[in-house]
Structures are given as C-alpha cells and as structure tokens.
PDB file of C-alpha atoms in Angstrom:
ATOM      1  CA  MET O   6       0.000   0.000   0.000  1.00 49.00           C
ATOM      2  CA  ASN O   7       1.251   3.463  -0.875  1.00 79.00           C
ATOM      3  CA  GLU O   8       2.075   5.288   2.372  1.00 80.00           C
ATOM      4  CA  GLU O   9       1.116   8.659   0.899  1.00 79.00           C
ATOM      5  CA  ILE O  10      -2.367   7.373  -0.001  1.00 82.00           C
ATOM      6  CA  LYS O  11      -2.730   5.904   3.497  1.00 87.00           C
ATOM      7  CA  ALA O  12      -1.695   9.209   5.101  1.00 86.00           C
ATOM      8  CA  VAL O  13      -4.243  11.144   3.033  1.00 87.00           C
ATOM      9  CA  ALA O  14      -6.926   8.568   3.898  1.00 91.00           C
ATOM     10  CA  ASP O  15      -6.090   8.941   7.597  1.00 91.00           C
ATOM     11  CA  ARG O  16      -6.452  12.734   7.348  1.00 90.00           C
ATOM     12  CA  LEU O  17      -9.794  12.270   5.577  1.00 91.00           C
ATOM     13  CA  ILE O  18     -11.000   9.971   8.374  1.00 93.00           C
ATOM     14  CA  GLY O  19      -9.788  12.475  10.956  1.00 90.00           C
ATOM     15  CA  LEU O  20     -11.644  15.327   9.274  1.00 89.00           C
ATOM     16  CA  ARG O  21     -14.848  13.306   9.095  1.00 89.00           C
ATOM     17  CA  GLU O  22     -14.594  12.245  12.745  1.00 92.00           C
ATOM     18  CA  ILE O  23     -13.769  15.739  14.022  1.00 90.00           C
ATOM     19  CA  MET O  24     -16.725  17.157  12.099  1.00 90.00           C
ATOM     20  CA  ASP O  25     -18.955  14.287  13.363  1.00 93.00           C
ATOM     21  CA  VAL O  26     -19.925  13.342   9.813  1.00 94.00           C
ATOM     22  CA  SER O  27     -21.135   9.857   8.898  1.00 95.00           C
ATOM     23  CA  VAL O  28     -19.652   7.898   6.016  1.00 95.00           C
ATOM     24  CA  GLU O  29     -22.997   8.219   4.234  1.00 96.00           C
ATOM     25  CA  GLU O  30     -23.011  12.018   4.563  1.00 94.00           C
ATOM     26  CA  ALA O  31     -19.389  12.262   3.383  1.00 94.00           C
ATOM     27  CA  ALA O  32     -20.276  10.071   0.403  1.00 93.00           C
ATOM     28  CA  ARG O  33     -23.196  12.398  -0.469  1.00 92.00           C
ATOM     29  CA  VAL O  34     -20.894  15.434  -0.255  1.00 91.00           C
ATOM     30  CA  CYS O  35     -18.474  13.736  -2.647  1.00 90.00           C
ATOM     31  CA  GLY O  36     -21.138  12.409  -5.001  1.00 87.00           C
ATOM     32  CA  VAL O  37     -20.090   8.761  -4.598  1.00 89.00           C
ATOM     33  CA  SER O  38     -21.586   5.671  -2.975  1.00 92.00           C
ATOM     34  CA  ALA O  39     -20.885   4.920   0.679  1.00 94.00           C
ATOM     35  CA  GLU O  40     -18.970   1.823  -0.450  1.00 94.00           C
ATOM     36  CA  GLN O  41     -16.722   3.882  -2.729  1.00 92.00           C
ATOM     37  CA  TYR O  42     -16.154   6.441   0.002  1.00 93.00           C
ATOM     38  CA  LYS O  43     -15.209   3.669   2.464  1.00 94.00           C
ATOM     39  CA  ALA O  44     -12.709   2.402  -0.109  1.00 92.00           C
ATOM     40  CA  PHE O  45     -11.104   5.869  -0.211  1.00 92.00           C
ATOM     41  CA  GLU O  46     -10.833   5.922   3.587  1.00 93.00           C
ATOM     42  CA  SER O  47      -9.333   2.418   3.589  1.00 92.00           C
ATOM     43  CA  GLY O  48      -6.118   3.815   2.134  1.00 87.00           C
ATOM     44  CA  THR O  49      -5.954   0.998  -0.403  1.00 86.00           C
ATOM     45  CA  VAL O  50      -7.275   2.941  -3.420  1.00 84.00           C
ATOM     46  CA  ASP O  51      -6.289   6.321  -4.765  1.00 80.00           C
ATOM     47  CA  ILE O  52      -8.440   9.250  -3.692  1.00 84.00           C
ATOM     48  CA  PRO O  53      -9.169  11.609  -6.614  1.00 81.00           C
ATOM     49  CA  VAL O  54      -8.277  15.246  -5.997  1.00 80.00           C
ATOM     50  CA  GLY O  55     -11.902  16.190  -6.708  1.00 80.00           C
ATOM     51  CA  ILE O  56     -13.086  14.042  -3.782  1.00 86.00           C
ATOM     52  CA  LEU O  57     -10.613  15.733  -1.463  1.00 86.00           C
ATOM     53  CA  GLN O  58     -11.660  19.133  -2.782  1.00 84.00           C
ATOM     54  CA  SER O  59     -15.334  18.353  -2.104  1.00 88.00           C
ATOM     55  CA  MET O  60     -14.557  17.511   1.517  1.00 90.00           C
ATOM     56  CA  SER O  61     -12.237  20.490   1.945  1.00 86.00           C
ATOM     57  CA  LYS O  62     -14.818  22.962   0.628  1.00 85.00           C
ATOM     58  CA  LYS O  63     -17.746  21.514   2.549  1.00 89.00           C
ATOM     59  CA  TYR O  64     -15.933  21.321   5.888  1.00 89.00           C
ATOM     60  CA  GLY O  65     -13.649  24.345   5.622  1.00 84.00           C
ATOM     61  CA  ILE O  66     -10.242  22.665   5.552  1.00 85.00           C
ATOM     62  CA  ASP O  67      -7.616  23.510   2.986  1.00 80.00           C
ATOM     63  CA  LEU O  68      -7.151  21.010   0.150  1.00 81.00           C
ATOM     64  CA  GLY O  69      -3.374  21.211   0.509  1.00 79.00           C
ATOM     65  CA  THR O  70      -3.720  20.368   4.193  1.00 83.00           C
ATOM     66  CA  LEU O  71      -5.682  17.216   3.361  1.00 83.00           C
ATOM     67  CA  ILE O  72      -3.062  16.231   0.808  1.00 79.00           C
ATOM     68  CA  SER O  73       0.137  17.142   2.643  1.00 77.00           C
ATOM     69  CA  GLY O  74      -0.806  17.515   6.300  1.00 78.00           C
ATOM     70  CA  LYS O  75       0.660  21.034   6.270  1.00 78.00           C
ATOM     71  CA  GLU O  76      -1.336  24.239   6.758  1.00 78.00           C
ATOM     72  CA  PRO O  77      -1.016  27.075   4.201  1.00 74.00           C
ATOM     73  CA  HIS O  78       0.203  30.402   5.569  1.00 76.00           C
ATOM     74  CA  MET O  79       0.077  32.897   2.687  1.00 79.00           C
ATOM     75  CA  HIS O  80      -2.865  35.296   2.393  1.00 77.00           C
ATOM     76  CA  SER O  81      -1.740  38.090   0.059  1.00 88.00           C
ATOM     77  CA  TYR O  82       0.019  36.051  -2.620  1.00 84.00           C
ATOM     78  CA  CYS O  83       1.675  32.690  -3.114  1.00 82.00           C
ATOM     79  CA  LEU O  84       4.630  32.355  -5.481  1.00 84.00           C
ATOM     80  CA  THR O  85       5.332  28.815  -6.629  1.00 80.00           C
ATOM     81  CA  LYS O  86       8.692  28.523  -8.348  1.00 83.00           C
ATOM     82  CA  LYS O  87       9.105  26.263 -11.371  1.00 84.00           C
ATOM     83  CA  ASP O  88       9.025  22.570 -10.429  1.00 79.00           C
ATOM     84  CA  ARG O  89       8.559  23.467  -6.731  1.00 76.00           C
ATOM     85  CA  GLY O  90       4.795  22.983  -6.345  1.00 74.00           C
ATOM     86  CA  LEU O  91       3.483  20.441  -3.872  1.00 71.00           C
ATOM     87  CA  SER O  92       3.987  17.108  -5.631  1.00 72.00           C
ATOM     88  CA  ILE O  93       1.032  14.764  -5.606  1.00 63.00           C
ATOM     89  CA  ASP O  94       2.328  11.524  -7.110  1.00 55.00           C
ATOM     90  CA  ARG O  95      -0.226   9.118  -5.679  1.00 50.00           C
ATOM     91  CA  ARG O  96      -1.360   7.753  -9.041  1.00 52.00           C
ATOM     92  CA  SER O  97       0.952   6.245 -11.617  1.00 55.00           C
ATOM     93  CA  ASP O  98      -1.006   7.634 -14.575  1.00 62.00           C
ATOM     94  CA  TYR O  99      -1.199  11.290 -13.465  1.00 70.00           C
ATOM     95  CA  LYS O 100       1.567  13.417 -11.952  1.00 79.00           C
ATOM     96  CA  TYR O 101       0.064  16.424 -10.168  1.00 78.00           C
ATOM     97  CA  GLN O 102       1.885  19.478  -8.887  1.00 86.00           C
ATOM     98  CA  ALA O 103      -0.246  21.823  -6.750  1.00 84.00           C
ATOM     99  CA  LEU O 104       0.533  25.405  -7.735  1.00 90.00           C
ATOM    100  CA  ALA O 105      -1.150  27.364  -4.925  1.00 87.00           C
ATOM    101  CA  SER O 106      -1.076  25.046  -1.905  1.00 81.00           C
ATOM    102  CA  GLY O 107       0.518  27.711   0.290  1.00 84.00           C
ATOM    103  CA  PHE O 108      -2.346  30.209  -0.155  1.00 87.00           C
ATOM    104  CA  GLN O 109      -5.078  30.279   2.465  1.00 84.00           C
ATOM    105  CA  HIS O 110      -8.780  30.141   1.540  1.00 84.00           C
ATOM    106  CA  ARG O 111      -8.313  29.555  -2.191  1.00 86.00           C
ATOM    107  CA  LYS O 112     -11.398  29.811  -4.408  1.00 88.00           C
ATOM    108  CA  ALA O 113      -9.911  27.331  -6.921  1.00 90.00           C
ATOM    109  CA  ASP O 114      -7.102  24.779  -6.991  1.00 89.00           C
ATOM    110  CA  PRO O 115      -4.610  24.980  -9.882  1.00 95.00           C
ATOM    111  CA  PHE O 116      -2.442  21.983 -10.736  1.00 92.00           C
ATOM    112  CA  LEU O 117       0.238  21.267 -13.304  1.00 94.00           C
ATOM    113  CA  VAL O 118      -0.581  17.767 -14.561  1.00 93.00           C
ATOM    114  CA  THR O 119       1.647  15.494 -16.635  1.00 93.00           C
ATOM    115  CA  ILE O 120       0.442  12.287 -18.255  1.00 92.00           C
ATOM    116  CA  THR O 121       2.433   9.809 -20.331  1.00 91.00           C
ATOM    117  CA  PRO O 122       1.359   7.399 -23.065  1.00 90.00           C
ATOM    118  CA  GLU O 123       2.761   4.452 -21.113  1.00 88.00           C
ATOM    119  CA  GLU O 124       0.691   5.214 -18.036  1.00 85.00           C
ATOM    120  CA  THR O 125      -2.541   6.225 -19.822  1.00 84.00           C
ATOM    121  CA  LYS O 126      -2.964   3.339 -22.255  1.00 88.00           C
ATOM    122  CA  GLU O 127      -6.169   2.633 -20.355  1.00 89.00           C
ATOM    123  CA  ILE O 128      -8.203   5.704 -19.401  1.00 90.00           C
ATOM    124  CA  HIS O 129      -9.273   5.855 -15.761  1.00 86.00           C
ATOM    125  CA  PHE O 130     -12.398   7.921 -15.257  1.00 88.00           C
ATOM    126  CA  ASN O 131     -13.357  10.008 -12.269  1.00 84.00           C
ATOM    127  CA  SER O 132     -15.900  12.649 -11.432  1.00 84.00           C
ATOM    128  CA  HIS O 133     -16.254  15.185  -8.659  1.00 81.00           C
ATOM    129  CA  PRO O 134     -18.417  18.165  -7.764  1.00 80.00           C
ATOM    130  CA  GLY O 135     -17.660  21.493  -9.388  1.00 86.00           C
ATOM    131  CA  HIS O 136     -16.096  22.524 -12.649  1.00 93.00           C
ATOM    132  CA  GLU O 137     -12.684  21.996 -14.208  1.00 95.00           C
ATOM    133  CA  PHE O 138     -10.636  24.102 -16.611  1.00 97.00           C
ATOM    134  CA  GLU O 139      -7.686  22.658 -18.532  1.00 97.00           C
ATOM    135  CA  TYR O 140      -5.129  24.441 -20.706  1.00 98.00           C
ATOM    136  CA  MET O 141      -2.724  22.305 -22.757  1.00 98.00           C
ATOM    137  CA  ILE O 142       0.860  23.476 -22.346  1.00 98.00           C
ATOM    138  CA  GLU O 143       2.735  20.688 -24.108  1.00 97.00           C
ATOM    139  CA  GLY O 144       1.762  17.704 -26.237  1.00 97.00           C
ATOM    140  CA  ALA O 145      -1.762  16.493 -26.900  1.00 97.00           C
ATOM    141  CA  MET O 146      -4.320  14.342 -25.157  1.00 97.00           C
ATOM    142  CA  ARG O 147      -7.597  12.620 -25.725  1.00 97.00           C
ATOM    143  CA  LEU O 148     -10.094  13.887 -23.165  1.00 97.00           C
ATOM    144  CA  VAL O 149     -13.306  11.949 -22.704  1.00 97.00           C
ATOM    145  CA  ILE O 150     -16.106  13.775 -20.889  1.00 97.00           C
ATOM    146  CA  ASP O 151     -19.328  11.847 -20.327  1.00 96.00           C
ATOM    147  CA  GLY O 152     -18.662   9.718 -23.412  1.00 96.00           C
ATOM    148  CA  LYS O 153     -17.740  12.666 -25.683  1.00 97.00           C
ATOM    149  CA  GLU O 154     -14.169  12.423 -27.040  1.00 97.00           C
ATOM    150  CA  LEU O 155     -12.138  15.591 -27.549  1.00 98.00           C
ATOM    151  CA  THR O 156      -8.592  16.077 -28.818  1.00 98.00           C
ATOM    152  CA  VAL O 157      -6.842  18.799 -26.830  1.00 98.00           C
ATOM    153  CA  GLU O 158      -3.599  20.124 -28.320  1.00 98.00           C
ATOM    154  CA  GLU O 159      -0.997  22.661 -27.259  1.00 97.00           C
ATOM    155  CA  GLY O 160      -2.687  26.041 -26.744  1.00 97.00           C
ATOM    156  CA  ASP O 161      -6.197  24.541 -26.542  1.00 98.00           C
ATOM    157  CA  SER O 162      -8.358  24.830 -23.453  1.00 98.00           C
ATOM    158  CA  VAL O 163     -11.528  23.195 -22.208  1.00 98.00           C
ATOM    159  CA  TYR O 164     -13.915  24.032 -19.382  1.00 98.00           C
ATOM    160  CA  PHE O 165     -16.350  21.361 -18.213  1.00 97.00           C
ATOM    161  CA  ASP O 166     -18.767  20.095 -15.609  1.00 96.00           C
ATOM    162  CA  ALA O 167     -16.570  17.836 -13.470  1.00 91.00           C
ATOM    163  CA  THR O 168     -19.567  15.857 -12.190  1.00 89.00           C
ATOM    164  CA  LYS O 169     -19.512  14.119 -15.582  1.00 93.00           C
ATOM    165  CA  PRO O 170     -17.158  11.110 -15.789  1.00 93.00           C
ATOM    166  CA  HIS O 171     -13.900  12.272 -17.369  1.00 94.00           C
ATOM    167  CA  GLY O 172     -10.480  10.850 -18.129  1.00 93.00           C
ATOM    168  CA  MET O 173      -7.375  11.647 -20.182  1.00 94.00           C
ATOM    169  CA  GLN O 174      -4.962   9.806 -22.443  1.00 95.00           C
ATOM    170  CA  ALA O 175      -1.652  11.135 -23.808  1.00 96.00           C
ATOM    171  CA  LEU O 176      -1.459  11.108 -27.611  1.00 96.00           C
ATOM    172  CA  ASN O 177       1.258  10.884 -30.280  1.00 96.00           C
ATOM    173  CA  ASN O 178       3.445   8.630 -28.117  1.00 95.00           C
ATOM    174  CA  ALA O 179       4.544  11.661 -26.078  1.00 95.00           C
ATOM    175  CA  LYS O 180       3.856  13.092 -22.646  1.00 95.00           C
ATOM    176  CA  ALA O 181       1.187  15.745 -22.280  1.00 96.00           C
ATOM    177  CA  LYS O 182       1.415  18.587 -19.777  1.00 96.00           C
ATOM    178  CA  PHE O 183      -1.529  20.803 -18.899  1.00 97.00           C
ATOM    179  CA  LEU O 184      -2.774  23.306 -16.362  1.00 97.00           C
ATOM    180  CA  ALA O 185      -5.870  21.980 -14.574  1.00 95.00           C
ATOM    181  CA  ILE O 186      -7.915  24.263 -12.363  1.00 95.00           C
ATOM    182  CA  ILE O 187     -10.552  22.650 -10.177  1.00 91.00           C
ATOM    183  CA  ILE O 188     -13.275  25.096  -9.249  1.00 89.00           C
TER     184      ILE O 188
END
C-alpha cells in the first residue's frame, strides 16, 4: 500500500470524525456511494483530488492540508517557483503538482498535470463536484467527458462540468502537460 495514499486517507478519516460526519453524509458530499467512500478511507485505493476538494470545501479545511498535512500560511500572494509545487504523485497515470497550496482560503485549486502514453494506455475515469478548466501546455491528449471524445492540443483549453465522468490519455506517443484548475 502506498504510504502517501494511506496518510491522506487517515487525514480524511480524521476530518470526518472531528466534524462528526457519517460515512454516508461524506459520500453524499463527494457524489459517490458509501462503499466507494469507504474504499477511499481504507487507504488501499487512490483518492481523486476532486473528492478531497469536495470535503475540503464543505468542511472548511484547505485542500493542501488534506493532501500534505501542512497548513497554508500565505494570504496576500503565493509564489510557486518552477518545479517546486506540492507534488502529488499518488497515481501512476497522473503526476500532479499543486501550484497554490501555500495560499489560504483559495477559491480554486490549480495543478500542473503530466500524463504519459505508457501510463494512460487505459483511461481511468473520475468525477467530482464542481467545474474543471484545462489548458494544454505541451503535447496532446484525448479527453473523454461523459462519453464525448475531444482532442486537446498545445494552446487549446476546455472548461467542463466535473460531475460528468472524465479521463485523459496522452497522444502521439509523447507526454502531455496541462494546467488543470478545479473550481
């Protein structure tokens, strides 16, 4: 079992217990079944960032705190130097780098995401409350949103309802790098 996933799951359990929230209520907040939510808390399956964001918004805890266990301290601005964002490498198919984890009370969560053709041969779908904006920085990807397939290339952007099942696949036998903002 990945220790980072287990640590995040433990923080999620702690948040739920401190807030006196049942598994069923947490599952409703996240838009998943109670069984799926229990699997996230087990620490044996990856917890999508959107699930963590749903809990953080509903219960007033910072997303970065759920992910890293560290509280943000910045309130006027937060500079994230190149390649220095909070690394979230819990899943083999997506490499996330949080770009504003040090800023308190964020209204959105920006991530630099890298996917590779080797790791995205099979698309893994997820969904979460809110919206998502993606801007392709490098490469190209196939983005499937609720069964609709889109090709997103360098310079393209897409904004979508993140409650719809969505997943990505790197194209052209090359990595794809994009800015993802979860709102």
